Amino acid sequence: MTQVSATAAETKKAMARESAATKTWRHVIQPDADAAANYLNITPAQGPGEATITTRPDGQIDVIFLL
């Protein structure tokens, strides 16, 4: 299982602090589906309808999430 880097986790937490009042759609790229799922479960985890993932031609994963 691919782990999310400490930098990616801290970036997500920083985005959450910045957008506490208004949720905004965000985008990151993760190396694989496991990393994408792990990223979405970092606190604050996304709930139903707050995220979508798609596979890029190079095999990486686009992660679009509401935060």
Short mmCIF file of C-alpha atoms in Angstrom, two decimals:
data_model
loop_
_atom_site.label_atom_id
_atom_site.label_comp_id
_atom_site.label_asym_id
_atom_site.label_seq_id
_atom_site.Cartn_x
_atom_site.Cartn_y
_atom_site.Cartn_z
CA MET A 1 0.00 0.00 0.00
CA THR A 2 1.36 3.42 -0.96
CA GLN A 3 1.66 5.87 1.91
CA VAL A 4 0.98 9.58 1.64
CA SER A 5 4.06 11.71 2.21
CA ALA A 6 4.28 13.93 5.27
CA THR A 7 4.49 16.92 2.94
CA ALA A 8 1.24 15.98 1.19
CA ALA A 9 -0.50 15.46 4.52
CA GLU A 10 0.65 18.83 5.84
CA THR A 11 -0.37 20.55 2.59
CA LYS A 12 -3.90 19.15 2.91
CA LYS A 13 -4.14 20.24 6.54
CA ALA A 14 -2.93 23.73 5.58
CA MET A 15 -5.58 23.93 2.84
CA ALA A 16 -8.22 22.94 5.41
CA ARG A 17 -7.09 25.71 7.78
CA GLU A 18 -7.19 28.28 4.96
CA SER A 19 -10.69 27.36 3.80
CA ALA A 20 -12.40 26.76 7.15
CA ALA A 21 -15.34 29.09 6.34
CA THR A 22 -15.91 28.34 2.63
CA LYS A 23 -15.36 25.00 0.95
CA THR A 24 -13.53 25.08 -2.37
CA TRP A 25 -12.81 22.38 -4.95
CA ARG A 26 -9.09 21.44 -4.91
CA HIS A 27 -6.89 19.26 -7.11
CA VAL A 28 -3.81 17.15 -6.40
CA ILE A 29 -2.09 14.33 -8.27
CA GLN A 30 -1.23 11.10 -6.46
CA PRO A 31 0.96 8.27 -7.80
CA ASP A 32 -1.65 5.50 -7.51
CA ALA A 33 -5.15 4.63 -6.25
CA ASP A 34 -3.95 3.58 -2.79
CA ALA A 35 -2.19 6.91 -2.29
CA ALA A 36 -5.30 8.76 -3.52
CA ALA A 37 -7.53 6.90 -1.04
CA ASN A 38 -5.06 7.50 1.78
CA TYR A 39 -4.87 11.20 0.87
CA LEU A 40 -8.65 11.56 0.98
CA ASN A 41 -8.73 9.96 4.43
CA ILE A 42 -6.22 12.38 5.97
CA THR A 43 -7.95 14.59 8.51
CA PRO A 44 -10.23 16.20 7.57
CA ALA A 45 -11.47 13.21 5.59
CA GLN A 46 -13.80 13.83 2.68
CA GLY A 47 -17.37 12.63 3.00
CA PRO A 48 -19.81 11.30 0.40
CA GLY A 49 -19.90 13.47 -2.72
CA GLU A 50 -16.88 15.52 -1.67
CA ALA A 51 -14.28 13.84 -3.89
CA THR A 52 -13.71 12.20 -7.23
CA ILE A 53 -10.69 10.47 -8.69
CA THR A 54 -9.73 9.74 -12.28
CA THR A 55 -6.81 7.88 -13.80
CA ARG A 56 -4.43 9.94 -15.92
CA PRO A 57 -2.87 8.53 -19.14
CA ASP A 58 0.45 8.18 -17.27
CA GLY A 59 -1.15 5.98 -14.58
CA GLN A 60 -1.17 8.63 -11.88
CA ILE A 61 -4.43 9.67 -10.22
CA ASP A 62 -6.15 13.07 -10.35
CA VAL A 63 -7.82 13.71 -7.00
CA ILE A 64 -10.46 16.45 -6.96
CA PHE A 65 -11.92 17.15 -3.56
CA LEU A 66 -14.03 19.65 -1.66
CA LEU A 67 -12.22 21.21 1.27
#
